[in-house]
PDB file of C-alpha atoms in Angstrom:
ATOM      1  CA  MET A  23     -85.804  43.109   4.781  1.00 49.00           C
ATOM      2  CA  THR A  24     -82.761  41.431   3.191  1.00 49.00           C
ATOM      3  CA  ASP A  25     -81.475  38.144   4.592  1.00 54.00           C
ATOM      4  CA  LEU A  26     -77.698  38.405   4.260  1.00 51.00           C
ATOM      5  CA  ASN A  27     -77.377  34.616   4.338  1.00 53.00           C
ATOM      6  CA  SER A  28     -79.751  34.053   1.415  1.00 54.00           C
ATOM      7  CA  PRO A  29     -78.167  32.699  -1.793  1.00 54.00           C
ATOM      8  CA  ASN A  30     -80.682  34.912  -3.659  1.00 55.00           C
ATOM      9  CA  ASN A  31     -79.403  38.082  -2.026  1.00 53.00           C
ATOM     10  CA  THR A  32     -78.591  40.587  -4.811  1.00 56.00           C
ATOM     11  CA  ASN A  33     -77.769  43.580  -2.601  1.00 58.00           C
ATOM     12  CA  TYR A  34     -74.918  42.152  -0.558  1.00 55.00           C
ATOM     13  CA  PRO A  35     -72.417  39.343  -1.182  1.00 54.00           C
ATOM     14  CA  THR A  36     -73.319  36.104   0.543  1.00 55.00           C
ATOM     15  CA  THR A  37     -71.281  35.105   3.546  1.00 54.00           C
ATOM     16  CA  LEU A  38     -69.989  32.147   1.531  1.00 56.00           C
ATOM     17  CA  ALA A  39     -68.725  34.507  -1.199  1.00 56.00           C
ATOM     18  CA  VAL A  40     -67.012  36.706   1.389  1.00 56.00           C
ATOM     19  CA  SER A  41     -65.526  33.661   3.128  1.00 55.00           C
ATOM     20  CA  ASN A  42     -64.179  32.312  -0.171  1.00 54.00           C
ATOM     21  CA  ALA A  43     -62.693  35.684  -1.101  1.00 51.00           C
ATOM     22  CA  LEU A  44     -60.975  36.024   2.278  1.00 50.00           C
ATOM     23  CA  ALA A  45     -59.627  32.484   2.063  1.00 50.00           C
ATOM     24  CA  ALA A  46     -58.282  33.101  -1.443  1.00 46.00           C
ATOM     25  CA  SER A  47     -56.549  36.334  -0.409  1.00 43.00           C
ATOM     26  CA  ASN A  48     -55.349  34.922   2.927  1.00 40.00           C
ATOM     27  CA  LEU A  49     -56.324  38.122   4.768  1.00 48.00           C
ATOM     28  CA  LEU A  50     -57.071  36.121   7.895  1.00 58.00           C
ATOM     29  CA  GLY A  51     -54.360  33.894   9.303  1.00 71.00           C
ATOM     30  CA  THR A  52     -55.237  30.238   9.831  1.00 79.00           C
ATOM     31  CA  GLU A  53     -53.788  28.063  12.550  1.00 81.00           C
ATOM     32  CA  THR A  54     -54.508  24.433  13.419  1.00 85.00           C
ATOM     33  CA  ALA A  55     -54.757  22.849  16.869  1.00 88.00           C
ATOM     34  CA  THR A  56     -55.295  19.195  17.747  1.00 87.00           C
ATOM     35  CA  SER A  57     -56.285  19.415  21.413  1.00 91.00           C
ATOM     36  CA  SER A  58     -57.835  21.622  24.101  1.00 93.00           C
ATOM     37  CA  ARG A  59     -55.962  24.854  24.665  1.00 93.00           C
ATOM     38  CA  THR A  60     -56.014  28.361  26.042  1.00 95.00           C
ATOM     39  CA  ALA A  61     -56.309  31.288  23.630  1.00 94.00           C
ATOM     40  CA  LEU A  62     -53.012  32.750  22.415  1.00 92.00           C
ATOM     41  CA  LEU A  63     -52.320  36.240  21.082  1.00 90.00           C
ATOM     42  CA  THR A  64     -51.549  34.607  17.721  1.00 87.00           C
ATOM     43  CA  ASP A  65     -55.204  33.457  17.535  1.00 88.00           C
ATOM     44  CA  ALA A  66     -56.386  37.073  17.400  1.00 87.00           C
ATOM     45  CA  ASN A  67     -58.178  38.172  14.242  1.00 82.00           C
ATOM     46  CA  GLY A  68     -57.591  34.808  12.597  1.00 83.00           C
ATOM     47  CA  ILE A  69     -59.182  31.405  12.234  1.00 87.00           C
ATOM     48  CA  LEU A  70     -58.265  28.567  14.587  1.00 90.00           C
ATOM     49  CA  GLN A  71     -59.155  25.160  13.140  1.00 91.00           C
ATOM     50  CA  ILE A  72     -59.440  22.391  15.733  1.00 92.00           C
ATOM     51  CA  THR A  73     -59.072  18.893  14.288  1.00 93.00           C
ATOM     52  CA  ASN A  74     -59.623  16.617  17.289  1.00 93.00           C
ATOM     53  CA  ALA A  75     -61.957  13.604  16.990  1.00 93.00           C
ATOM     54  CA  SER A  76     -63.018  14.112  20.637  1.00 94.00           C
ATOM     55  CA  ALA A  77     -64.571  17.168  22.274  1.00 93.00           C
ATOM     56  CA  THR A  78     -62.054  19.917  23.017  1.00 94.00           C
ATOM     57  CA  THR A  79     -62.185  23.030  25.166  1.00 94.00           C
ATOM     58  CA  TYR A  80     -60.980  26.451  24.044  1.00 94.00           C
ATOM     59  CA  THR A  81     -60.400  28.638  27.114  1.00 96.00           C
ATOM     60  CA  ILE A  82     -60.303  32.429  27.163  1.00 96.00           C
ATOM     61  CA  PRO A  83     -57.703  33.583  29.740  1.00 97.00           C
ATOM     62  CA  THR A  84     -57.873  36.667  31.968  1.00 97.00           C
ATOM     63  CA  ASN A  85     -56.566  39.936  30.576  1.00 97.00           C
ATOM     64  CA  SER A  86     -53.749  39.853  33.140  1.00 97.00           C
ATOM     65  CA  THR A  87     -52.570  36.544  31.625  1.00 96.00           C
ATOM     66  CA  THR A  88     -53.026  37.372  27.923  1.00 96.00           C
ATOM     67  CA  ALA A  89     -53.854  40.982  27.066  1.00 95.00           C
ATOM     68  CA  PHE A  90     -55.958  40.843  23.908  1.00 95.00           C
ATOM     69  CA  PRO A  91     -56.976  44.354  22.813  1.00 93.00           C
ATOM     70  CA  VAL A  92     -60.675  45.204  23.160  1.00 93.00           C
ATOM     71  CA  GLY A  93     -62.241  44.505  19.766  1.00 89.00           C
ATOM     72  CA  THR A  94     -60.170  41.368  19.126  1.00 89.00           C
ATOM     73  CA  ILE A  95     -62.058  38.738  17.145  1.00 88.00           C
ATOM     74  CA  ILE A  96     -61.225  35.023  17.254  1.00 89.00           C
ATOM     75  CA  SER A  97     -62.874  32.489  14.977  1.00 89.00           C
ATOM     76  CA  ILE A  98     -62.794  28.858  16.155  1.00 90.00           C
ATOM     77  CA  LYS A  99     -63.777  26.256  13.557  1.00 89.00           C
ATOM     78  CA  GLN A 100     -64.476  22.584  14.284  1.00 91.00           C
ATOM     79  CA  MET A 101     -62.645  20.521  11.649  1.00 91.00           C
ATOM     80  CA  GLY A 102     -62.735  17.150  13.437  1.00 92.00           C
ATOM     81  CA  ALA A 103     -65.600  15.055  14.770  1.00 93.00           C
ATOM     82  CA  GLY A 104     -65.325  16.497  18.298  1.00 92.00           C
ATOM     83  CA  ASN A 105     -67.252  19.622  19.281  1.00 91.00           C
ATOM     84  CA  VAL A 106     -65.287  22.655  20.424  1.00 92.00           C
ATOM     85  CA  ILE A 107     -66.570  24.046  23.719  1.00 91.00           C
ATOM     86  CA  LEU A 108     -65.876  27.647  24.692  1.00 93.00           C
ATOM     87  CA  ALA A 109     -64.789  28.175  28.322  1.00 95.00           C
ATOM     88  CA  TYR A 110     -63.637  31.179  30.340  1.00 96.00           C
ATOM     89  CA  ALA A 111     -60.947  31.364  33.024  1.00 96.00           C
ATOM     90  CA  GLY A 112     -62.069  32.529  36.465  1.00 96.00           C
ATOM     91  CA  GLY A 113     -62.793  36.261  36.382  1.00 97.00           C
ATOM     92  CA  VAL A 114     -63.630  36.302  32.668  1.00 97.00           C
ATOM     93  CA  THR A 115     -67.256  36.629  31.611  1.00 95.00           C
ATOM     94  CA  GLY A 116     -68.833  35.666  28.319  1.00 93.00           C
ATOM     95  CA  GLU A 117     -71.618  33.789  26.621  1.00 88.00           C
ATOM     96  CA  ALA A 118     -71.566  30.011  26.341  1.00 86.00           C
ATOM     97  CA  GLY A 119     -70.625  28.550  22.990  1.00 85.00           C
ATOM     98  CA  GLU A 120     -70.148  25.188  21.335  1.00 86.00           C
ATOM     99  CA  THR A 121     -69.577  24.457  17.660  1.00 84.00           C
ATOM    100  CA  GLY A 122     -72.143  21.660  17.464  1.00 83.00           C
ATOM    101  CA  GLY A 123     -70.820  19.891  14.393  1.00 86.00           C
ATOM    102  CA  LYS A 124     -68.023  19.560  11.874  1.00 88.00           C
ATOM    103  CA  ASN A 125     -67.324  22.737   9.861  1.00 85.00           C
ATOM    104  CA  ASN A 126     -69.313  24.913  12.292  1.00 86.00           C
ATOM    105  CA  ARG A 127     -67.576  27.764  14.032  1.00 85.00           C
ATOM    106  CA  ILE A 128     -67.858  30.166  16.910  1.00 87.00           C
ATOM    107  CA  VAL A 129     -66.667  33.743  16.481  1.00 88.00           C
ATOM    108  CA  ILE A 130     -66.011  35.682  19.665  1.00 90.00           C
ATOM    109  CA  ARG A 131     -65.186  39.342  20.263  1.00 90.00           C
ATOM    110  CA  LYS A 132     -63.559  40.979  23.261  1.00 93.00           C
ATOM    111  CA  THR A 133     -65.805  43.786  24.510  1.00 93.00           C
ATOM    112  CA  GLY A 134     -64.107  44.752  27.777  1.00 96.00           C
ATOM    113  CA  THR A 135     -61.064  44.008  29.925  1.00 97.00           C
ATOM    114  CA  ASP A 136     -62.299  40.537  30.901  1.00 97.00           C
ATOM    115  CA  THR A 137     -65.530  40.396  28.889  1.00 96.00           C
ATOM    116  CA  TRP A 138     -66.204  38.544  25.620  1.00 95.00           C
ATOM    117  CA  GLU A 139     -69.299  37.996  23.515  1.00 91.00           C
ATOM    118  CA  VAL A 140     -70.213  35.275  21.063  1.00 86.00           C
ATOM    119  CA  PHE A 141     -70.394  37.209  17.809  1.00 72.00           C
ATOM    120  CA  GLN A 142     -71.390  34.200  15.727  1.00 64.00           C
ATOM    121  CA  HIS A 143     -72.549  30.754  16.732  1.00 57.00           C
ATOM    122  CA  PRO A 144     -74.220  27.962  14.724  1.00 56.00           C
ATOM    123  CA  THR A 145     -77.619  29.032  16.085  1.00 50.00           C
ATOM    124  CA  HIS A 146     -77.004  32.677  15.058  1.00 45.00           C
ATOM    125  CA  LEU A 147     -76.732  32.037  11.307  1.00 47.00           C
ATOM    126  CA  GLU A 148     -80.239  33.092  10.364  1.00 44.00           C
ATOM    127  CA  LYS A 149     -79.899  36.806  11.101  1.00 43.00           C
ATOM    128  CA  THR A 150     -81.661  39.477   9.085  1.00 44.00           C
ATOM    129  CA  ALA A 151     -80.078  42.645   7.677  1.00 45.00           C
ATOM    130  CA  ALA A 152     -81.632  44.638  10.531  1.00 46.00           C
ATOM    131  CA  GLN A 153     -79.974  42.363  13.093  1.00 47.00           C
ATOM    132  CA  TYR A 154     -76.589  42.726  11.379  1.00 47.00           C
ATOM    133  CA  ALA A 155     -77.100  46.498  11.236  1.00 50.00           C
ATOM    134  CA  GLY A 156     -77.158  46.478  15.043  1.00 50.00           C
ATOM    135  CA  LEU A 157     -73.509  45.362  15.160  1.00 50.00           C
ATOM    136  CA  THR A 158     -71.323  48.398  15.704  1.00 47.00           C
ATOM    137  CA  PRO A 159     -67.657  48.623  14.740  1.00 46.00           C
ATOM    138  CA  ILE A 160     -65.067  49.280  17.418  1.00 45.00           C
ATOM    139  CA  ASP A 161     -62.414  51.881  16.528  1.00 41.00           C
ATOM    140  CA  GLY A 162     -63.564  51.977  12.910  1.00 43.00           C
ATOM    141  CA  VAL A 163     -62.953  48.263  12.270  1.00 44.00           C
ATOM    142  CA  LEU A 164     -65.241  46.614   9.728  1.00 46.00           C
ATOM    143  CA  TYR A 165     -66.521  43.235  10.932  1.00 48.00           C
ATOM    144  CA  VAL A 166     -67.231  40.621   8.313  1.00 49.00           C
ATOM    145  CA  ILE A 167     -69.399  37.701   9.355  1.00 48.00           C
ATOM    146  CA  ILE A 168     -67.911  34.492   7.968  1.00 46.00           C
ATOM    147  CA  ASP A 169     -69.787  31.248   8.029  1.00 43.00           C
TER     148      ASP A 169
END
């Protein structure tokens, strides 16, 4: 079994190599926030860097408030000393998430009208190739795990 996060992986590029390539080509938009906020449509399929020194909350709104398409991915990266805590508005369901340290991130994906899943979390980084193989694309979209 191949560990996709291993620096000795010769079959697949490491997540660091993919992350560096995406950053260099600017395929994913990057936005910066300095305080707690609710998700915006402009956060979709990009990287939100939160730079606050204190803990901040990133809230996912209901579909009736902000209609993200199913399959939307949002990456939230902690750039400051304060953890970023994932929260959901009333009526929205999803897994708990917290960055847990500077330069860690949470990646979430919308799976239903008011349903989200944590696609990547600091405790999910040690996945095997078989575990990654279980991730299925939505509408033919290729998902790249960035850490």
